[in-house]
mmCIF file of C-alpha atoms in Angstrom:
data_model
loop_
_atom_site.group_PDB
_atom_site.id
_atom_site.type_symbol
_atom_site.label_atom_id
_atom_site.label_comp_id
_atom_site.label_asym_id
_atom_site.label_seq_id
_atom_site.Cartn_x
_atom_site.Cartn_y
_atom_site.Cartn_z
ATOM 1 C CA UNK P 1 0.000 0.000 0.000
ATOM 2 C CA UNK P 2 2.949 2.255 0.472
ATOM 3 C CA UNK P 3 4.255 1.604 -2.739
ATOM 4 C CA UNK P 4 1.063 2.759 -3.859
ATOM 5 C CA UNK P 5 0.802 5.762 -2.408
ATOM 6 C CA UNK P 6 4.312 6.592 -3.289
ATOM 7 C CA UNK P 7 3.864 5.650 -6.549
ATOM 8 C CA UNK P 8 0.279 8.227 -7.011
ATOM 9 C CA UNK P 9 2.694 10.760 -5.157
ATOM 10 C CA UNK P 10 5.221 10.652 -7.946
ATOM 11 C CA UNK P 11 2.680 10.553 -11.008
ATOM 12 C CA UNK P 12 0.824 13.725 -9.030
ATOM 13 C CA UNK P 13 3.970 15.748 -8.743
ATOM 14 C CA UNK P 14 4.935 15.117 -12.128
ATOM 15 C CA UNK P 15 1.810 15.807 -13.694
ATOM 16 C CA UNK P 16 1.708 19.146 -11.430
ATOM 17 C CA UNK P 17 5.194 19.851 -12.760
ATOM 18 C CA UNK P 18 4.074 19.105 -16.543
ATOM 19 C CA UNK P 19 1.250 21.635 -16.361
ATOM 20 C CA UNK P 20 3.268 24.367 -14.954
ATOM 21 C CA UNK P 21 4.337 25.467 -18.602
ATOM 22 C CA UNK P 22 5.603 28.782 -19.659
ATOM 23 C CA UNK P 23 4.014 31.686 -19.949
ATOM 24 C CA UNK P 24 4.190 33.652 -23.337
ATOM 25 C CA UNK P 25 3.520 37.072 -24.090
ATOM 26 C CA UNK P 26 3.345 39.103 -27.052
ATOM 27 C CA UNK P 27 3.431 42.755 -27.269
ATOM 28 C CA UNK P 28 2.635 44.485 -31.313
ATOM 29 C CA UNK P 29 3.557 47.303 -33.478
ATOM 30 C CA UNK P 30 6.306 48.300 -31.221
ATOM 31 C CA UNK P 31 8.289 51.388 -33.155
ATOM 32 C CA UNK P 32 11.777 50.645 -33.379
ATOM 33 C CA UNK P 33 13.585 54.104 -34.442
ATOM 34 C CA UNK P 34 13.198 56.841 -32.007
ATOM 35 C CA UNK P 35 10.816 59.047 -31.804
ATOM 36 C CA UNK P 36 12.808 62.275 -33.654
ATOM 37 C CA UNK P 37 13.031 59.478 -36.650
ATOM 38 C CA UNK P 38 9.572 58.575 -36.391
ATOM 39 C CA UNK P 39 8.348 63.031 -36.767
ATOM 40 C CA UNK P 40 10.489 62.857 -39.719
ATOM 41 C CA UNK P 41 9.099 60.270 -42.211
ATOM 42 C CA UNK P 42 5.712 59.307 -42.392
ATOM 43 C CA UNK P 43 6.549 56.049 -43.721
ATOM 44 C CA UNK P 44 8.945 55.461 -41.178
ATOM 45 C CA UNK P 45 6.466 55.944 -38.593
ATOM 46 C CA UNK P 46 4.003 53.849 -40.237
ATOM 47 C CA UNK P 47 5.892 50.708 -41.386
ATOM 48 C CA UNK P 48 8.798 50.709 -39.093
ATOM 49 C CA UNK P 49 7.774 48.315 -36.050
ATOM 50 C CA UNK P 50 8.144 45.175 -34.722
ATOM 51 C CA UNK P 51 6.070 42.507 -32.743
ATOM 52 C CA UNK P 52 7.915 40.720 -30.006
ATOM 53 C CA UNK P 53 6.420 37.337 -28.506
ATOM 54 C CA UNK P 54 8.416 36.441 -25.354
ATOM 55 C CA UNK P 55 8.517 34.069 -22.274
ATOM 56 C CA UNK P 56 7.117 35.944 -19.382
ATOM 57 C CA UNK P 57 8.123 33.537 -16.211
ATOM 58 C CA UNK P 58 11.717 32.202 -17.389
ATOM 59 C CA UNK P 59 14.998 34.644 -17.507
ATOM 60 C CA UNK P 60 18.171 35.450 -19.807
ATOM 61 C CA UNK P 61 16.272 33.409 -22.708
ATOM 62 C CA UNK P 62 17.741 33.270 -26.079
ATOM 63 C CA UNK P 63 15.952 35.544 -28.814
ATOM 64 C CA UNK P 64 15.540 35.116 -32.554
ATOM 65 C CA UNK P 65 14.768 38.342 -34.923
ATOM 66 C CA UNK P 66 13.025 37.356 -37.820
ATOM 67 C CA UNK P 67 12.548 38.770 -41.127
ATOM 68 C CA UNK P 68 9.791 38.219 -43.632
ATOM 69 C CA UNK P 69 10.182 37.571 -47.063
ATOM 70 C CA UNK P 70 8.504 39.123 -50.482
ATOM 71 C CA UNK P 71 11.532 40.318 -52.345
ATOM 72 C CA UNK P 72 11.560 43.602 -50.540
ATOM 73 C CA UNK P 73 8.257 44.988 -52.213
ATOM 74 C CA UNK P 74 6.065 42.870 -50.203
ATOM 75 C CA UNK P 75 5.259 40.673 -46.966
ATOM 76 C CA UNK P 76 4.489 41.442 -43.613
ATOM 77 C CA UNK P 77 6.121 41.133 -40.137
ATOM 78 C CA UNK P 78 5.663 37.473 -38.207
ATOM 79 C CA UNK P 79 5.640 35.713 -35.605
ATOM 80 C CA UNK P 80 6.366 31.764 -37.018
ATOM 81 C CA UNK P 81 4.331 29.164 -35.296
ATOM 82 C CA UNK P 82 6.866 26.643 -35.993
ATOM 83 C CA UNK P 83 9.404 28.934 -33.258
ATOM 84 C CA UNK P 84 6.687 29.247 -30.427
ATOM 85 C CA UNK P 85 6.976 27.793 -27.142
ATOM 86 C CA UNK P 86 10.550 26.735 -27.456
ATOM 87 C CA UNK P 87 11.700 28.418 -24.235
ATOM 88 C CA UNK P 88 13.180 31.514 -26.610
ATOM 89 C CA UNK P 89 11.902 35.430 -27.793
ATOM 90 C CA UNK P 90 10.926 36.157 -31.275
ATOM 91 C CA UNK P 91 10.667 39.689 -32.799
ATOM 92 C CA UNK P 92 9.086 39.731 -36.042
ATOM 93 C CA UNK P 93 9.917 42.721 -38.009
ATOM 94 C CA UNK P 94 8.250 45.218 -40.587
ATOM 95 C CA UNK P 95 10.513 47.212 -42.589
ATOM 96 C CA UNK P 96 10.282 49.512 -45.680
ATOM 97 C CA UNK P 97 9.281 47.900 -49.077
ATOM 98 C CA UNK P 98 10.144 49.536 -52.642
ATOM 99 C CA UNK P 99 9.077 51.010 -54.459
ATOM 100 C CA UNK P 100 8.038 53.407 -51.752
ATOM 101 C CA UNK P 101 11.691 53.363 -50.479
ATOM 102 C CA UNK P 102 14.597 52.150 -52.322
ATOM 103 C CA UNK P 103 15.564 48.919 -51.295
ATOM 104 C CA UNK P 104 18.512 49.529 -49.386
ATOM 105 C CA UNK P 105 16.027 51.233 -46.567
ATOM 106 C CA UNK P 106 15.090 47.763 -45.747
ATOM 107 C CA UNK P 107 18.633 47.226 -44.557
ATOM 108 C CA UNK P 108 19.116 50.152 -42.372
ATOM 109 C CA UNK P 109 15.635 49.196 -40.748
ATOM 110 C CA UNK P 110 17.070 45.997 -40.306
ATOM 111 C CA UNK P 111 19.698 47.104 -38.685
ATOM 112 C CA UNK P 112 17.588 48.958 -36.529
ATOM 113 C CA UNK P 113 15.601 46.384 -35.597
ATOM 114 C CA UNK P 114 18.156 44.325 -34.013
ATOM 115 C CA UNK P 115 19.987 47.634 -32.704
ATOM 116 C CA UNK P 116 16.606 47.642 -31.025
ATOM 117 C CA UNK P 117 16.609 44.355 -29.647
ATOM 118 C CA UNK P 118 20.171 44.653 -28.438
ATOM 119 C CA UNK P 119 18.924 47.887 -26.110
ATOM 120 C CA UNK P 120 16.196 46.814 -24.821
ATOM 121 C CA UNK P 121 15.696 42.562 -24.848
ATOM 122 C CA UNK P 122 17.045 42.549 -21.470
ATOM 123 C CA UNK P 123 14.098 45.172 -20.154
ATOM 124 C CA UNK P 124 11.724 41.367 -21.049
ATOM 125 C CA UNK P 125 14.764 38.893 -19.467
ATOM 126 C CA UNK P 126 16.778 37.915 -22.223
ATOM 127 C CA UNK P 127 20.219 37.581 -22.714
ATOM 128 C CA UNK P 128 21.603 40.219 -25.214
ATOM 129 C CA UNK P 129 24.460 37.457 -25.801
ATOM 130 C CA UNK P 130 22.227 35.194 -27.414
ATOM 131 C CA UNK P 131 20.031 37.335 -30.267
ATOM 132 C CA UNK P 132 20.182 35.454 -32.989
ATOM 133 C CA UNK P 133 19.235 36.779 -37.008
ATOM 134 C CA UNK P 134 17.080 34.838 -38.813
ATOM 135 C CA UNK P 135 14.836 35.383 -41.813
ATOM 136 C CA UNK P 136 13.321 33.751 -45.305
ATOM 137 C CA UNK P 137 14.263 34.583 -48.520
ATOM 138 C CA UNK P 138 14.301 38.973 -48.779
ATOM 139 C CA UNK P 139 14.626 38.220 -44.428
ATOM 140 C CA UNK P 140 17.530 35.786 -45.081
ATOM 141 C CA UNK P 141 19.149 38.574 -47.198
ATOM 142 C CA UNK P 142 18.660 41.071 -44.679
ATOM 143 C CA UNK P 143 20.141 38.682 -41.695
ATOM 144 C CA UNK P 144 23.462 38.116 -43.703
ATOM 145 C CA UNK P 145 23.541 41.482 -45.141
ATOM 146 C CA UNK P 146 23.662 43.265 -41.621
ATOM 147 C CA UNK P 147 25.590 39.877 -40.222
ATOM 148 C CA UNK P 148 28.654 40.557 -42.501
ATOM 149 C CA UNK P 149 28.795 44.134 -43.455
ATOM 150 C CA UNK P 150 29.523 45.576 -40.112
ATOM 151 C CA UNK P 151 28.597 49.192 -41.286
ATOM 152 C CA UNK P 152 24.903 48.822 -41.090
ATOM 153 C CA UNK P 153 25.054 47.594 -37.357
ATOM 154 C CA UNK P 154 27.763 50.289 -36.665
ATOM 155 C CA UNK P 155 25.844 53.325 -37.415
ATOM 156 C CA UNK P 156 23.637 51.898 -34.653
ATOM 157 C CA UNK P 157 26.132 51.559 -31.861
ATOM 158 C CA UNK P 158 26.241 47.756 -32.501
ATOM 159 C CA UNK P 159 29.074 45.607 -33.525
ATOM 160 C CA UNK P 160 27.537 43.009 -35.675
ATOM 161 C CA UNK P 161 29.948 40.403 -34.054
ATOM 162 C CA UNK P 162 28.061 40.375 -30.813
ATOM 163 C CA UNK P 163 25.052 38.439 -32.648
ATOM 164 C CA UNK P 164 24.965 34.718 -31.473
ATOM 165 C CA UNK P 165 24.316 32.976 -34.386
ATOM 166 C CA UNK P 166 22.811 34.422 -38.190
ATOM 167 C CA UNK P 167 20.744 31.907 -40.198
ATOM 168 C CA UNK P 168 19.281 33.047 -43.115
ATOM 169 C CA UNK P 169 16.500 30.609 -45.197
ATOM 170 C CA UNK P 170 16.957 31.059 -49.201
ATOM 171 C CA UNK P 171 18.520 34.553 -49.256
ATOM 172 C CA UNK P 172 19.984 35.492 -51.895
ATOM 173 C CA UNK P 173 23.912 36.135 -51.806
ATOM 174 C CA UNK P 174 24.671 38.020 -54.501
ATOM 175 C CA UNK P 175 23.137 41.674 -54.997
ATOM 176 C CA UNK P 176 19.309 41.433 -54.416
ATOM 177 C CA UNK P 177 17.216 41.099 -57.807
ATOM 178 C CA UNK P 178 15.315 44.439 -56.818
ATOM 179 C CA UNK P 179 18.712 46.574 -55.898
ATOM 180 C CA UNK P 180 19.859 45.170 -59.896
ATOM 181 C CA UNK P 181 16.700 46.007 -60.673
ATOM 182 C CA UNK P 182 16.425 49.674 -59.419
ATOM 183 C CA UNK P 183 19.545 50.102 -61.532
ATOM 184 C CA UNK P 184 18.452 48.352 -64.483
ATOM 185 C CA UNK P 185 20.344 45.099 -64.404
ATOM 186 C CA UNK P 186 18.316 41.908 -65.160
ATOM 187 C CA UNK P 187 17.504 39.409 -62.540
ATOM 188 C CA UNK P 188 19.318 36.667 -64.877
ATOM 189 C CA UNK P 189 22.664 38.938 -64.580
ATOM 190 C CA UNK P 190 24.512 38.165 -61.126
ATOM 191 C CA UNK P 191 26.319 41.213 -59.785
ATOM 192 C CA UNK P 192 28.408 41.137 -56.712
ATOM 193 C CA UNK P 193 28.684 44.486 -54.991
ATOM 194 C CA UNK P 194 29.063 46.246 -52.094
ATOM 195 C CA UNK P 195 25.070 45.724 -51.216
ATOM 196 C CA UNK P 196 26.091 41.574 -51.658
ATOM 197 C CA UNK P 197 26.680 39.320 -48.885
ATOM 198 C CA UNK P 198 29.263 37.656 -50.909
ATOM 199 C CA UNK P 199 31.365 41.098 -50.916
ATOM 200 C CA UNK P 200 31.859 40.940 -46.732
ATOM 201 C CA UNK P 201 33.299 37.405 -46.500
ATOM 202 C CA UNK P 202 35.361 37.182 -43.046
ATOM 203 C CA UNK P 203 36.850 34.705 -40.909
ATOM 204 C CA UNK P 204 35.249 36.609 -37.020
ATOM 205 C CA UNK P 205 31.818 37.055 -38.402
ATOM 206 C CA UNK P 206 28.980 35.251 -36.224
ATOM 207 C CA UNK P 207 28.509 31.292 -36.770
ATOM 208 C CA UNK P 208 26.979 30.933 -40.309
ATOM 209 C CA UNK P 209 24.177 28.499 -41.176
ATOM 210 C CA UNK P 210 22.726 28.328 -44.487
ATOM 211 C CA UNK P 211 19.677 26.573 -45.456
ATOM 212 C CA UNK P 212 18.077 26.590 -48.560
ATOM 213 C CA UNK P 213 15.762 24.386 -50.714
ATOM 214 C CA UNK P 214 16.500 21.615 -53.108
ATOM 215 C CA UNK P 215 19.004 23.233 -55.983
ATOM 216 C CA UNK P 216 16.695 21.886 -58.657
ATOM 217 C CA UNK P 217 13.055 22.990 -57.257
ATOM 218 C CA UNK P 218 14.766 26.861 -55.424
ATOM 219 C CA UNK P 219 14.620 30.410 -57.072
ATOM 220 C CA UNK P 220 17.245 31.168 -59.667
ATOM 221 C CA UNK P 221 20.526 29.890 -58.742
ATOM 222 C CA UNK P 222 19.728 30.547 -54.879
ATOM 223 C CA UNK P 223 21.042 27.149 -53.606
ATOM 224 C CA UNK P 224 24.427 28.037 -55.691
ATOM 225 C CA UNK P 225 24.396 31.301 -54.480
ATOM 226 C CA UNK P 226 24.794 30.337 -51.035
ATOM 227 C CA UNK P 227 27.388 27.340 -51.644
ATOM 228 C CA UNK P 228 28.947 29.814 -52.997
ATOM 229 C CA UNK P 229 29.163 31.682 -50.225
ATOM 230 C CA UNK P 230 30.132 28.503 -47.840
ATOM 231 C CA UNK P 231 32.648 28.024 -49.260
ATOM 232 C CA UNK P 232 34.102 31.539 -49.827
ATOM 233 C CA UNK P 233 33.976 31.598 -45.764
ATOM 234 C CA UNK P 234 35.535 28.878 -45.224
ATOM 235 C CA UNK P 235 38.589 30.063 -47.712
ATOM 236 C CA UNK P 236 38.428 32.714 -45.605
ATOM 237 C CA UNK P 237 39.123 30.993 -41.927
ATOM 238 C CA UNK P 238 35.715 31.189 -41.090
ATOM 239 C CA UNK P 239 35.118 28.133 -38.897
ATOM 240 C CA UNK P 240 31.463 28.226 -38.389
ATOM 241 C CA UNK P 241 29.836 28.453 -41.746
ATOM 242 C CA UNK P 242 27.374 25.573 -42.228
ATOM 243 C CA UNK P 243 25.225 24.780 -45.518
ATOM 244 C CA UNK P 244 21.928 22.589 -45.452
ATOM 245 C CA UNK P 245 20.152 22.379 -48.538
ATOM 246 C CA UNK P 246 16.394 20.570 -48.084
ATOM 247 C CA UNK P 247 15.839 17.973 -50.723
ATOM 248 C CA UNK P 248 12.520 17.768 -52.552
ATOM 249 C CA UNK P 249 11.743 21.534 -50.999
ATOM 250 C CA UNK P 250 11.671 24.573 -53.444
ATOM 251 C CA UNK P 251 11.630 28.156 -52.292
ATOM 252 C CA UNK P 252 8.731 27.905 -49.440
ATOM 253 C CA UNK P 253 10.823 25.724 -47.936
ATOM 254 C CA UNK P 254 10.356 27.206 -44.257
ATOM 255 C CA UNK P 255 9.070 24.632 -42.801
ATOM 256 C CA UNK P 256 11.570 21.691 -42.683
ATOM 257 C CA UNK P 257 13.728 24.279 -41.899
ATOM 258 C CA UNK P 258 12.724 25.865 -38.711
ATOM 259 C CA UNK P 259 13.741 22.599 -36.463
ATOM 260 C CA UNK P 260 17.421 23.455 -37.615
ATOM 261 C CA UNK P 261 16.813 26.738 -36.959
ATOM 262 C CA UNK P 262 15.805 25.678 -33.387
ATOM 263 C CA UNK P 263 18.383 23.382 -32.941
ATOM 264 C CA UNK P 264 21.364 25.940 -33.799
ATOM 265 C CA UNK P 265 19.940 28.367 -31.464
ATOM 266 C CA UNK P 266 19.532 25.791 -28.479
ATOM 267 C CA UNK P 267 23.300 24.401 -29.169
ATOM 268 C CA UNK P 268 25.069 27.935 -29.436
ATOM 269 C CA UNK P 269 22.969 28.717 -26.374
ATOM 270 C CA UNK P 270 24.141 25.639 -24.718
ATOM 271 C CA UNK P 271 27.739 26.745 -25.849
ATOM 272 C CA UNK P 272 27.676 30.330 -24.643
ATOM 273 C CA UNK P 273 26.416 29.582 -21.269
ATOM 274 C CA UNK P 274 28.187 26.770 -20.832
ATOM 275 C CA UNK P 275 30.985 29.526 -20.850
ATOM 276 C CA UNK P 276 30.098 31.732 -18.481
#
């Protein structure tokens, strides 16, 4: 009878434990420029904000700033199911589309964006040490453009090094297709520039993972694009540069994607607080 009781004991606590699950809360439309910035443009002020969804009963949790796709004429900040209740923050981020703005405004906003979450993440319990970049296709361009080319982060008091981890899904590598296009170069003409990811290849740039879809099903040349760009950081000494490419998946390939996105956060996580 003892064992019994012992035994109900043990299946009440840990059922008691089991429900006791974190608490998530999201706050929207958060402006992410100051407020000077904001008087100045009208579009600015408009488009300019972020949502952030965030553990509420857990500290010095891991965040992830995410970037939506469309090309960067189109799409709308998100929060991604798929990255909910895993223990971490995610800010989902609206930034300036052309042809209202010219498409390099979507990388200063980006760089905003995380400027912002580097200031102020801790005011909700995270860990500025572990904000992590992530983003799909025009998102994953953003994450590597503002990962690599330190300028963008600079002019925000930010040095792009102190991000955890960047993972960009599908982005593009070379010049975006709408910068060529603003300055009439067709989308079938690469060009690598100084608004490429490709141009800022380093060795002490954050850990690197690419993921893409299958080579034969993705946008044009957007799996090659980012071998491409493996490989050019590893010539370069960089020794955490990683390439998955998702066979069978074309561009929309988000999906089968986000569990390596979760699992590169948890283990660089796992790394930098194992060093502390």
């Amino acid at each position: 009878m003892k064992k019994l009781i012992v035994l109900l004991s043990f299946i009440f606590i840990a059922n008691l434990s089991f429900s006791q699950k974190t608490d998530y809360e999201t706050k929207s439309n958060i402006q992410y420029y100051n407020s000077v910035i904001n008087k100045s443009d009208s579009y600015i002020n408009e488009r300019c904000v972020l949502d952030i969804y965030y553990p509420k009963n857990i500290k010095n949790f891991a965040t992830i700033v995410w970037f939506h796709g469309g090309g960067l004429t189109g799409g709308n900040k998100e929060i991604p199911d798929a990255l909910k209740n895993k223990g971490f923050a995610i800010i989902g981020v609206n930034y300036r589309l052309a042809p209202k703005a010219k498409a390099a405004k979507a990388i200063e906003d980006a760089a905003a964006a995380v400027a912002w979450a580097f200031h102020n993440i801790s005011n909700y319990g995270g860990d500025t040490s572990l904000i992590f970049v992530s983003g799909h296709s025009a998102g994953g361009y953003l994450t590597s453009m503002i990962g690599l080319d330190k300028k963008w982060l600079q002019k925000e008091g930010i040095d792009a090094n102190n991000i955890a981890g960047l993972i960009p899904f599908s982005g593009q590598c070379i010049t975006h297709f709408q910068i060529r296009k603003e300055n009439g170069i067709p989308d079938t003409q690469p060009v690598i520039d100084t608004f490429a990811p490709l141009y800022y290849v380093r060795a002490d740039a954050p850990p690197l993972l690419l993921i893409t879809g299958d080579r034969e099903l993705e946008m044009l040349g957007r799996y090659e694009e980012n071998a491409y760009l493996a490989r050019m950081m590893k010539v370069a000494g960089h020794k955490q540069t990683k390439l998955f490419e998702l066979d069978g998946y074309g561009h929309g390939m988000t999906e089968p994607g986000f569990p390596l996105l979760v699992n590169e956060v948890n283990r660089i996580t796992k790394e930098i607080q194992t060093k502390k």
